[in-house]
Coordinates of C-alpha atoms and ligand atoms in Angstrom, one line a residue:
M5 CA 10.6 21.5 32.5
P6 CA 6.9 22.0 31.6
A7 CA 4.5 20.0 33.7
K8 CA 3.0 16.8 32.2
S9 CA -0.5 18.0 31.8
A10 CA -3.2 18.1 29.1
T11 CA -4.5 21.5 30.4
R12 CA -2.6 24.4 28.9
P13 CA -2.4 28.1 29.3
L14 CA -3.9 30.3 26.6
F15 CA -0.4 30.9 25.0
Q16 CA 1.7 28.0 23.6
T17 CA 4.6 27.5 21.3
G18 CA 4.2 26.5 17.7
A19 CA 5.5 23.0 18.6
Q20 CA 3.0 22.5 21.4
I21 CA 0.1 23.7 19.3
L22 CA 1.2 21.3 16.5
V23 CA 1.2 18.2 18.8
D24 CA -2.1 19.3 20.4
S25 CA -3.6 19.7 16.9
L26 CA -2.5 16.2 15.9
I27 CA -4.3 14.8 19.0
T28 CA -7.4 16.9 18.3
H29 CA -7.5 15.4 14.8
G30 CA -7.6 11.9 16.4
S31 CA -4.0 10.9 15.8
K32 CA -2.4 8.8 18.6
I33 CA 0.7 7.6 16.9
G34 CA 3.5 8.9 14.7
F35 CA 6.6 7.4 13.2
G36 CA 10.0 9.2 13.0
V37 CA 13.7 9.5 13.2
P38 CA 14.7 12.5 15.4
G39 CA 16.7 15.5 14.2
E40 CA 18.0 18.7 15.9
S41 CA 15.7 20.6 13.6
Y42 CA 12.6 19.6 15.5
L43 CA 13.7 19.3 19.1
S44 CA 10.8 21.5 20.3
V45 CA 8.3 19.2 18.6
L46 CA 9.9 16.1 20.3
D47 CA 9.7 18.0 23.6
A48 CA 6.0 18.8 23.0
M49 CA 5.4 15.1 22.3
H50 CA 7.1 14.3 25.6
E51 CA 4.5 16.5 27.4
R52 CA 1.7 14.6 25.7
E53 CA 3.3 11.2 25.8
D54 CA 0.2 9.6 27.4
D55 CA -1.9 10.7 24.4
F56 CA 0.6 10.4 21.5
K57 CA 3.1 7.7 20.9
F58 CA 6.2 8.4 18.9
I59 CA 7.6 5.3 17.2
I60 CA 11.3 5.6 16.8
C61 CA 12.5 4.1 13.5
R62 CA 16.0 3.4 12.1
Q63 CA 15.8 5.1 8.7
E64 CA 13.4 7.6 7.2
G65 CA 12.3 5.3 4.4
G66 CA 11.1 3.0 7.2
V67 CA 9.3 6.0 8.7
T68 CA 7.2 7.0 5.7
N69 CA 6.6 3.4 4.7
M70 CA 5.2 2.8 8.2
A71 CA 3.1 5.9 8.0
D72 CA 1.8 4.7 4.7
A73 CA 0.8 1.3 6.1
Y74 CA -0.9 3.1 9.0
G75 CA -2.8 5.3 6.6
K76 CA -3.9 2.3 4.5
L77 CA -5.0 0.4 7.5
T78 CA -7.0 3.1 9.3
G79 CA -8.0 5.6 6.5
E80 CA -6.6 8.3 8.7
P81 CA -3.4 10.1 7.8
G82 CA -0.2 8.2 8.8
L83 CA 2.1 10.7 10.4
A84 CA 5.8 10.8 9.7
F85 CA 8.4 13.1 11.3
V86 CA 11.9 13.6 9.9
T87 CA 14.7 16.0 9.9
R88 CA 15.6 18.5 7.1
G89 CA 17.9 17.7 4.1
P90 CA 19.1 14.1 4.6
G91 CA 16.1 13.0 6.6
A92 CA 13.7 14.5 4.0
T93 CA 15.5 12.9 1.1
N94 CA 15.5 9.5 2.8
A95 CA 11.8 9.9 3.5
A96 CA 10.8 10.6 -0.1
I97 CA 10.2 6.9 -1.0
G98 CA 7.2 6.6 1.2
V99 CA 5.7 9.9 0.0
H100 CA 5.9 8.7 -3.6
T101 CA 4.3 5.3 -2.6
A102 CA 1.5 7.2 -0.7
F103 CA 0.9 9.3 -3.8
Q104 CA 0.7 6.3 -6.2
D105 CA -1.3 4.2 -3.6
S106 CA -3.7 7.1 -2.7
T107 CA -2.8 6.8 1.0
P108 CA -3.5 9.6 3.4
L109 CA -0.1 10.6 5.0
I110 CA 1.3 13.8 6.5
L111 CA 5.1 14.2 6.5
F112 CA 6.4 16.8 8.9
I113 CA 10.0 18.0 8.3
G114 CA 12.0 20.0 10.8
Q115 CA 13.3 23.0 8.7
I116 CA 16.1 25.5 9.1
H117 CA 15.7 28.7 11.0
S118 CA 13.8 31.0 8.6
R119 CA 16.5 33.8 9.0
Y120 CA 18.9 31.5 7.1
A121 CA 16.5 30.6 4.2
E122 CA 17.7 30.8 0.6
R123 CA 21.4 30.7 1.5
E124 CA 21.7 26.9 1.0
S125 CA 22.3 26.8 4.7
F126 CA 23.0 23.5 6.5
Q127 CA 20.7 20.8 5.1
E128 CA 18.4 23.4 3.5
I129 CA 16.1 22.1 0.8
D130 CA 13.1 23.8 -0.9
Y131 CA 10.5 21.1 -0.2
R132 CA 7.9 22.6 -2.5
R133 CA 10.2 21.9 -5.5
M134 CA 11.4 18.6 -4.1
F135 CA 8.1 17.1 -3.2
G136 CA 5.9 19.1 -5.6
P137 CA 5.1 16.3 -8.1
M138 CA 4.5 13.6 -5.5
A139 CA 2.3 15.3 -2.8
K140 CA -1.1 16.8 -2.8
W141 CA 0.2 19.9 -1.0
V142 CA 3.7 21.0 0.2
A143 CA 3.9 24.0 2.5
S144 CA 6.0 25.6 5.2
I145 CA 4.3 26.7 8.4
D146 CA 6.2 30.0 8.9
H147 CA 4.2 31.5 11.7
A148 CA 3.0 29.7 14.9
D149 CA -0.4 31.4 14.6
R150 CA -1.0 29.5 11.3
V151 CA -0.3 26.0 12.8
Q152 CA -3.9 25.1 13.6
E153 CA -5.2 26.3 10.2
M154 CA -2.5 24.6 8.1
V155 CA -2.5 21.3 10.1
S156 CA -6.3 21.2 9.7
H157 CA -6.0 21.8 6.0
A158 CA -3.4 19.0 5.8
Y159 CA -5.8 16.4 7.4
H160 CA -8.7 17.5 5.2
L161 CA -6.6 17.4 2.0
A162 CA -4.9 14.0 2.8
T163 CA -8.2 12.2 3.4
S164 CA -10.5 13.9 0.9
G165 CA -11.2 13.2 -2.7
R166 CA -8.5 11.0 -3.9
P167 CA -6.5 10.5 -0.7
G168 CA -2.7 11.2 -0.7
P169 CA 0.3 12.6 1.0
V170 CA 0.9 16.2 2.3
V171 CA 4.3 17.6 3.3
L172 CA 4.6 20.4 5.9
A173 CA 8.0 22.0 6.8
L174 CA 8.4 23.3 10.3
P175 CA 11.0 26.1 10.5
E176 CA 12.9 26.0 13.8
D177 CA 12.0 29.5 14.9
M178 CA 8.3 28.9 14.3
Q179 CA 8.4 25.9 16.7
D180 CA 9.4 28.2 19.6
E181 CA 7.2 31.2 18.8
E182 CA 4.5 31.7 21.4
V183 CA 1.0 32.6 20.3
E184 CA -2.5 32.4 21.5
V185 CA -4.3 29.1 21.1
K186 CA -7.6 29.0 19.2
K187 CA -10.3 26.4 19.5
V188 CA -10.2 23.7 16.8
V189 CA -12.2 20.6 16.2
R190 CA -11.4 17.2 14.5
Y191 CA -11.2 17.2 10.7
Q192 CA -14.0 15.7 8.6
R193 CA -13.3 13.6 5.5
V194 CA -14.9 15.3 2.5
A195 CA -16.4 13.1 -0.2
A196 CA -18.6 13.5 -3.2
H197 CA -21.8 11.5 -3.3
P198 CA -23.1 9.9 -6.5
G199 CA -26.3 11.6 -7.8
D200 CA -29.5 9.6 -8.2
S201 CA -29.4 10.0 -12.0
D202 CA -25.8 8.5 -11.9
M203 CA -27.0 5.5 -10.0
H204 CA -30.1 5.2 -12.2
R205 CA -27.9 5.3 -15.3
L206 CA -25.6 2.6 -13.9
R207 CA -28.5 0.3 -13.2
E208 CA -29.9 0.9 -16.7
M209 CA -26.5 0.0 -18.3
L210 CA -26.4 -3.1 -16.1
S211 CA -29.9 -4.1 -17.3
K212 CA -28.7 -4.1 -20.9
A213 CA -25.5 -6.1 -20.1
K214 CA -24.9 -9.8 -20.6
K215 CA -21.3 -10.0 -19.5
P216 CA -20.5 -7.2 -17.1
M217 CA -17.3 -7.0 -15.1
V218 CA -16.2 -4.8 -12.2
I219 CA -12.5 -3.8 -11.8
L220 CA -12.0 -2.7 -8.2
G221 CA -9.2 -0.4 -7.0
Q222 CA -8.1 0.7 -3.6
A223 CA -8.6 4.4 -3.5
G224 CA -10.3 5.6 -0.4
W225 CA -12.3 2.6 0.8
S226 CA -13.4 1.8 4.4
K227 CA -14.5 -1.4 6.0
K228 CA -18.1 -0.4 5.9
G229 CA -17.8 0.7 2.3
C230 CA -16.3 -2.8 1.4
E231 CA -19.3 -4.5 3.2
D232 CA -21.8 -2.4 1.2
F233 CA -19.9 -3.1 -2.0
L234 CA -20.0 -6.8 -1.3
A235 CA -23.8 -6.6 -0.6
F236 CA -24.2 -4.8 -4.0
V237 CA -22.1 -7.4 -6.0
T238 CA -23.9 -10.2 -4.2
A239 CA -27.3 -8.9 -5.1
Y240 CA -26.3 -8.3 -8.7
D241 CA -24.1 -11.4 -8.9
L242 CA -21.3 -9.4 -10.5
P243 CA -17.8 -10.8 -11.2
V244 CA -15.2 -8.6 -9.5
A245 CA -11.5 -8.4 -10.6
C246 CA -9.2 -6.3 -8.4
S247 CA -6.6 -4.0 -9.8
Y248 CA -2.9 -4.4 -9.0
R249 CA -2.2 -4.9 -5.2
A250 CA -5.8 -4.0 -4.4
Q251 CA -6.8 -7.7 -4.0
D252 CA -8.0 -7.2 -0.4
M253 CA -10.9 -4.8 -1.2
I254 CA -13.1 -8.0 -1.4
D255 CA -12.8 -11.3 0.5
N256 CA -11.0 -13.5 -2.0
R257 CA -13.0 -16.5 -0.7
D258 CA -16.2 -14.9 -1.9
R259 CA -17.4 -16.4 -5.1
H260 CA -17.7 -13.0 -6.9
Y261 CA -13.9 -12.5 -6.7
I262 CA -12.3 -13.6 -10.0
G263 CA -8.6 -12.6 -9.7
D264 CA -6.3 -9.6 -10.0
V265 CA -5.5 -7.5 -13.0
A266 CA -1.8 -6.8 -13.3
V267 CA 1.3 -7.8 -15.2
G268 CA 1.3 -11.6 -15.2
L269 CA -2.5 -11.6 -15.6
N270 CA -4.3 -14.9 -15.8
P271 CA -4.8 -15.3 -19.6
A272 CA -8.3 -16.6 -19.0
L273 CA -9.2 -13.4 -17.1
A274 CA -7.6 -11.3 -19.9
Q275 CA -9.8 -13.0 -22.4
R276 CA -12.9 -12.4 -20.3
I277 CA -12.0 -8.7 -20.0
G278 CA -11.9 -8.6 -23.8
E279 CA -15.3 -10.3 -24.0
A280 CA -17.0 -8.2 -21.3
D281 CA -19.9 -6.1 -22.7
L282 CA -19.8 -3.6 -19.7
L283 CA -16.8 -2.6 -17.7
I284 CA -17.2 -0.9 -14.4
A285 CA -14.0 0.5 -12.9
I286 CA -14.6 1.4 -9.2
G287 CA -11.8 3.2 -7.2
S288 CA -9.1 2.2 -9.7
R289 CA -7.2 4.8 -11.7
L290 CA -6.6 2.1 -14.3
G291 CA -2.9 2.7 -14.0
E292 CA -0.2 1.1 -16.1
W293 CA 0.0 -2.2 -14.2
S294 CA -3.7 -2.6 -13.8
T295 CA -4.1 -2.3 -17.6
V296 CA -1.1 -4.4 -18.5
N297 CA 1.0 -1.5 -19.7
Y298 CA -2.1 0.3 -21.1
T299 CA -2.9 -2.6 -23.5
L300 CA -6.1 -3.9 -22.0
F301 CA -8.5 -1.1 -23.0
D302 CA -8.4 1.1 -26.1
I303 CA -7.2 4.7 -25.4
P304 CA -8.9 7.1 -25.3
R305 CA -12.2 5.2 -26.0
P306 CA -12.5 1.6 -24.8
K307 CA -14.5 -0.6 -27.1
Q308 CA -16.9 -1.8 -24.4
P309 CA -19.4 0.4 -22.7
F310 CA -17.4 1.8 -19.8
V311 CA -18.2 3.2 -16.4
H312 CA -15.6 4.9 -14.3
I313 CA -16.3 5.7 -10.6
Y314 CA -13.5 7.4 -8.7
P315 CA -13.1 9.7 -5.6
G316 CA -11.0 12.3 -7.4
A317 CA -12.6 14.2 -10.3
E318 CA -9.2 14.9 -11.8
E319 CA -8.7 11.2 -12.7
L320 CA -12.0 10.8 -14.5
G321 CA -11.6 11.1 -18.3
R322 CA -7.8 11.4 -17.8
V323 CA -6.8 8.4 -20.0
Y324 CA -10.1 6.7 -20.7
Q325 CA -13.3 8.3 -22.0
A326 CA -16.3 6.6 -20.5
D327 CA -20.1 6.3 -21.1
L328 CA -20.7 7.2 -17.4
L329 CA -18.3 9.0 -15.1
I330 CA -19.2 9.2 -11.4
N331 CA -17.2 11.3 -9.0
A332 CA -17.9 9.8 -5.6
G333 CA -16.2 8.6 -2.4
M334 CA -16.0 4.8 -2.4
P335 CA -18.1 4.3 0.8
E336 CA -20.6 6.8 -0.5
F337 CA -20.9 5.1 -3.9
A338 CA -21.1 1.6 -2.2
A339 CA -23.9 2.8 0.1
A340 CA -25.9 4.1 -2.9
A341 CA -25.2 0.9 -4.9
R342 CA -26.4 -1.3 -2.0
K343 CA -29.7 0.5 -2.2
L344 CA -30.2 0.1 -5.9
P345 CA -33.5 -1.8 -6.7
P346 CA -32.7 -5.4 -7.5
L347 CA -32.3 -6.6 -11.1
K348 CA -32.5 -10.2 -12.2
P349 CA -29.0 -10.9 -13.4
V350 CA -28.7 -12.9 -16.7
W351 CA -25.0 -13.3 -16.3
S352 CA -24.8 -15.8 -13.3
E353 CA -23.1 -18.4 -15.5
W354 CA -20.6 -15.9 -16.6
T355 CA -19.7 -15.0 -13.0
K356 CA -19.5 -18.6 -12.0
S357 CA -17.2 -19.6 -14.9
A358 CA -15.0 -16.6 -14.2
R359 CA -14.6 -17.8 -10.7
A360 CA -13.8 -21.3 -11.9
D361 CA -11.0 -19.8 -14.0
L362 CA -9.5 -18.3 -10.8
D363 CA -9.8 -21.6 -8.9
A364 CA -7.8 -23.4 -11.6
W365 CA -5.3 -20.5 -11.7
Q366 CA -4.7 -20.8 -8.0
K367 CA -3.8 -24.5 -8.0
P368 CA -0.2 -25.0 -7.0
V369 CA 2.3 -25.3 -9.9
K370 CA 5.4 -27.4 -10.4
V371 CA 8.7 -25.6 -10.0
P372 CA 12.4 -26.6 -10.0
G373 CA 14.2 -27.1 -6.7
A374 CA 13.2 -28.4 -3.3
V375 CA 11.1 -25.4 -2.3
N376 CA 7.8 -24.7 -3.9
M377 CA 6.5 -21.3 -3.0
S378 CA 3.1 -22.0 -4.5
E379 CA 2.6 -24.9 -2.1
I380 CA 3.9 -22.9 0.9
V381 CA 1.4 -20.1 0.1
H382 CA -1.3 -22.7 -0.5
W383 CA -0.6 -24.1 3.0
L384 CA -0.8 -20.6 4.5
N385 CA -4.3 -20.2 3.0
Q386 CA -5.4 -23.0 5.3
R387 CA -3.3 -22.0 8.3
L388 CA -3.8 -18.2 8.6
P389 CA -6.9 -16.6 10.2
P390 CA -8.6 -14.7 7.4
E391 CA -8.0 -11.3 9.1
S392 CA -4.2 -11.8 8.9
I393 CA -2.3 -9.0 7.2
L394 CA 0.3 -9.8 4.5
T395 CA 2.8 -7.2 3.5
N396 CA 5.4 -7.1 0.7
G397 CA 7.7 -4.9 -1.2
A398 CA 8.8 -5.4 -4.8
G399 CA 10.4 -8.4 -6.5
N400 CA 9.3 -11.7 -8.2
F401 CA 8.8 -13.3 -4.8
S402 CA 5.6 -11.3 -4.4
L403 CA 4.1 -13.0 -7.5
W404 CA 3.7 -16.2 -5.5
V405 CA 1.8 -14.4 -2.7
H406 CA -0.4 -12.4 -5.0
R407 CA -1.4 -15.3 -7.2
F408 CA -1.8 -18.1 -4.6
Y409 CA -2.9 -16.3 -1.4
C410 CA -6.6 -15.7 -0.7
Y411 CA -6.7 -12.3 1.0
G412 CA -9.3 -12.1 3.6
G413 CA -10.9 -8.7 2.8
F414 CA -10.4 -5.1 3.8
R415 CA -6.8 -4.2 4.3
T416 CA -5.3 -7.7 4.6
Q417 CA -2.9 -6.8 1.8
L418 CA -0.3 -4.1 2.1
G419 CA 1.8 -3.8 -1.0
P420 CA 3.1 -0.7 -2.9
T421 CA 1.6 -0.1 -6.3
S422 CA 4.7 2.1 -6.8
G423 CA 6.7 -1.1 -6.9
A424 CA 9.0 0.3 -4.1
M425 CA 11.4 -2.3 -2.8
G426 CA 11.8 -2.2 1.0
Y427 CA 8.1 -1.6 1.8
G428 CA 7.2 -4.9 3.3
V429 CA 9.4 -4.9 6.5
P430 CA 8.3 -1.5 7.8
A431 CA 4.7 -2.0 6.7
G432 CA 4.7 -5.3 8.7
V433 CA 5.9 -3.5 11.8
A434 CA 3.3 -0.8 11.5
A435 CA 0.5 -3.3 10.9
K436 CA 1.5 -5.2 14.1
L437 CA 1.5 -1.9 16.1
V438 CA -2.0 -1.0 14.8
Y439 CA -3.4 -4.6 15.2
P440 CA -1.3 -6.4 17.8
K441 CA -3.8 -9.3 17.9
K442 CA -3.8 -10.0 14.2
M443 CA -1.2 -12.3 12.6
V444 CA 1.1 -10.2 10.4
L445 CA 3.4 -11.8 7.7
S446 CA 5.9 -9.7 5.9
F447 CA 7.2 -11.1 2.7
A448 CA 10.5 -9.9 1.1
G449 CA 13.0 -11.0 -1.4
D450 CA 16.7 -11.1 -0.5
G451 CA 17.2 -7.8 -2.3
D452 CA 14.0 -6.3 -1.1
F453 CA 14.6 -7.2 2.6
L454 CA 18.0 -5.5 2.9
M455 CA 16.6 -2.2 1.7
T456 CA 14.8 -1.7 5.0
G457 CA 15.9 -4.7 7.1
Q458 CA 17.2 -2.4 9.9
E459 CA 13.6 -1.9 10.9
L460 CA 13.9 -5.3 12.6
A461 CA 15.4 -3.2 15.4
T462 CA 12.1 -1.3 15.5
A463 CA 10.2 -4.6 15.6
A464 CA 12.4 -5.7 18.5
Q465 CA 12.2 -2.3 20.3
Y466 CA 8.3 -2.3 20.3
D467 CA 7.9 -6.1 20.4
A468 CA 6.0 -6.1 17.1
R469 CA 5.7 -9.8 16.6
V470 CA 5.7 -9.9 12.8
I471 CA 6.7 -13.1 11.0
F472 CA 9.2 -12.0 8.3
I473 CA 9.6 -14.4 5.4
V474 CA 12.7 -13.8 3.2
V475 CA 12.5 -15.6 -0.1
N476 CA 16.2 -15.9 -1.0
N477 CA 17.3 -16.7 -4.6
G478 CA 20.7 -14.9 -4.4
M479 CA 19.8 -12.2 -6.9
Y480 CA 17.7 -9.2 -7.8
G481 CA 15.5 -11.8 -9.5
T482 CA 13.0 -9.5 -11.3
I483 CA 15.8 -7.6 -13.0
R484 CA 17.6 -10.8 -13.9
M485 CA 14.4 -12.1 -15.5
H486 CA 14.1 -9.0 -17.6
Q487 CA 17.8 -9.3 -18.4
E488 CA 17.4 -12.8 -19.7
R489 CA 14.6 -11.6 -21.9
H490 CA 16.5 -8.7 -23.4
F491 CA 20.2 -9.9 -23.1
P492 CA 20.0 -13.6 -22.7
G493 CA 23.0 -15.2 -20.9
R494 CA 24.6 -11.9 -20.1
V495 CA 24.2 -11.6 -16.3
S496 CA 25.1 -8.1 -15.2
G497 CA 24.5 -6.2 -11.9
T498 CA 22.0 -8.7 -10.5
Q499 CA 23.9 -11.3 -8.5
L500 CA 23.9 -11.0 -4.7
K501 CA 26.1 -12.4 -1.9
N502 CA 23.8 -12.4 1.0
P503 CA 24.3 -12.5 4.8
D504 CA 22.9 -15.4 6.9
F505 CA 19.4 -13.8 7.3
A506 CA 18.4 -16.1 10.2
A507 CA 21.5 -15.2 12.1
L508 CA 20.9 -11.5 11.3
A509 CA 17.4 -11.8 12.9
R510 CA 18.9 -13.5 16.0
A511 CA 21.4 -10.6 16.2
Y512 CA 18.4 -8.3 16.6
G513 CA 17.2 -10.5 19.4
L514 CA 14.5 -12.2 17.2
H515 CA 13.8 -15.8 16.3
G516 CA 15.5 -16.9 13.0
E517 CA 15.2 -20.1 10.9
V518 CA 16.2 -21.4 7.5
V519 CA 13.9 -23.5 5.3
E520 CA 15.4 -25.4 2.4
K521 CA 12.5 -27.9 1.6
T522 CA 8.8 -27.3 1.2
Q523 CA 7.9 -29.9 3.8
D524 CA 10.0 -28.1 6.5
F525 CA 8.1 -24.9 6.2
E526 CA 5.1 -25.9 8.3
A527 CA 7.1 -26.8 11.4
A528 CA 9.4 -23.7 11.0
F529 CA 6.3 -21.5 10.7
E530 CA 4.7 -23.0 13.9
R531 CA 8.0 -22.3 15.8
A532 CA 8.0 -18.7 14.4
A533 CA 4.4 -18.2 15.4
A534 CA 5.0 -19.6 18.9
A535 CA 8.1 -17.4 19.4
K536 CA 8.0 -14.8 22.1
T537 CA 9.5 -12.3 19.7
A538 CA 9.2 -11.3 16.0
A539 CA 10.6 -14.1 13.8
L540 CA 12.3 -14.4 10.5
I541 CA 12.2 -17.4 8.2
E542 CA 14.7 -17.5 5.3
V543 CA 13.3 -19.6 2.5
R544 CA 16.1 -20.7 0.2
V545 CA 14.6 -21.2 -3.3
D546 CA 16.1 -22.4 -6.6
P547 CA 17.0 -19.3 -8.7
D548 CA 15.5 -21.0 -11.7
A549 CA 12.1 -20.9 -10.0
I550 CA 11.7 -17.3 -11.0
S551 CA 8.0 -17.1 -11.4
P552 CA 4.9 -19.3 -11.3
R553 CA 4.6 -19.1 -15.1
A554 CA 8.2 -19.8 -16.4
T555 CA 11.6 -20.8 -15.3
L556 CA 14.6 -18.5 -15.7
S557 CA 16.3 -21.1 -18.0
A558 CA 13.2 -21.3 -20.2
I559 CA 13.0 -17.5 -20.5
R560 CA 16.7 -17.4 -21.5
A561 CA 16.2 -20.3 -24.1
E562 CA 13.2 -18.5 -25.6
A563 CA 15.1 -15.2 -25.9
Q564 CA 18.1 -16.9 -27.5
K565 CA 15.8 -18.7 -29.9
N566 CA 14.2 -15.3 -30.9
Q567 CA 17.6 -13.7 -31.3
K568 CA 18.6 -16.4 -33.8
N569 CA 15.4 -16.0 -35.9
Ligands
TPP21 C1 13.6 1.0 -4.4 C2 13.7 0.2 -5.6 N1 14.9 0.0 -6.2 C3 15.0 -0.7 -7.3 C4 13.9 -1.3 -7.9 C5 14.0 -2.1 -9.2 N2 13.8 -3.5 -8.8 C6 12.5 -4.1 -8.9 S1 12.4 -5.6 -8.4 C7 14.1 -5.7 -8.1 C8 14.7 -6.9 -7.6 C9 14.1 -7.5 -6.4 O1 14.9 -8.5 -5.9 P1 14.5 -9.4 -4.7 O2 14.0 -8.6 -3.6 O3 15.7 -10.3 -4.3 O4 13.3 -10.3 -5.3 P2 13.3 -11.4 -6.4 O5 12.9 -10.7 -7.7 O6 14.7 -11.9 -6.5 O7 12.3 -12.4 -6.0 C10 14.7 -4.4 -8.4 C11 16.1 -4.1 -8.2 C12 12.7 -1.0 -7.2 N3 11.5 -1.5 -7.7 N4 12.6 -0.3 -6.1
MG22 MG1 16.0 -12.2 -4.9

């Protein structure tokens, strides 16, 4: 048994060096499901348990989703630990989400003994081929004397340029190999800075505009960067729309925020985007959902003067040609933007009326049934402290939150732009572990929830007092909605028979309730918030209330009418 001490001899095993390296790079927490393939790493963590906490999860999808949430919240790589083969395949979902969301994440995979490589030995996978298209770098640390170098590279790569996931395999024999320890220091995030001429040109383009608009994305921001950005848009009185699930890069109560750009876009905002005479995309890839299936802007040359500012050079000019391309880290760009000499904006009315469009769009709507999710979310706007964190996975239930909730600023929204179901529950648990004092609400649909619902056990084990809200409509609603559009009246593969979600929460030792009427939500929420454990509120909604814009029956009737014509 090695002694529990931070002081070490000059020689250590690969596993010990690995864990020490993580701590050197500033990591204090990792998420994982154990495997016999990385016992030595687990043992090295045991030695350093005062400095590094290993959060035990129940499924590897939960592990990488939690690591992604950690990466989003802190800007530092979220660390995930899984076993080879089955562990790695379960973990893939969070790696893909981190790639699409530009989240720094490092996935460590226990790997087979290198002597057995290329025999398709027990649980053997070539991770380079498996993760190649969804990670910034995939490698195997084959020699213990390369651990410090390769781990350092992983931290730099995950956080620099356009952030993203890195995958490192850890062959069993490497973990036990003893080598001399070298001195290493903490990684530094590397970012490009905008040039003076870039910023000058931007200001010049603004000086010629009458109807400018900013589209803000989530890649690589920091709290300070968001503050600087807000100072810039306030000085210039610019209207700011956020791209899909990046609504929290600006405080939604601020009068410059004018809504989010995604499928289901406010028609008034869509019209304004069409009318804008200068578009400035900042930190957004302008992906499929943030361009409404690539329909919002002409490809390759948008018709408006166009500026694209992004942390990764490889995304600039990829789909859209622009008048000005700036490769810069977001905080670096925002710091420079804040310092730009003032300009008398001529578009203040334009900004004000764009905000008025949003205010009208966020008024609760009428829906069929006894529960109105727009009113519930509206009530939460008044009830929740602005710094509260709201998480969600994928499904139509999220539309209510995205449209009616006023996100309170930097990293109060955790939702996968990859549209991965099952994200919200583990992300909620991770958020509560990172910020125990903040209120954390995790929204899920009935389908979405059961993809990773077993992480309620993790919430219970670490006393992460998340409030889970399950919006139950008895179906995979999004798919049913599309089904009614394309094959009206032909329901196939989308109906669900669900468990008693509140009883399920109680079985995990948590507080559980059911809400069947809008007016009952408030009291149920207060009981959940006062509970001495995490809590789950199942909200039973009318399946016809499929979205804030249309009922399921209306979608079906419309599709049937179109079929007849
Ligand atoms: C992991 C994963 N599997 C499948 C899908 C396809 N999909 C998108 S939404 C959805 C249904 C979501 O159902 P639910 O969580 O009940 O939400 P609802 O739409 O009913 O509100 C499905 C199956 C997906 N996005 N992610
Ligand atoms: Mg559902």
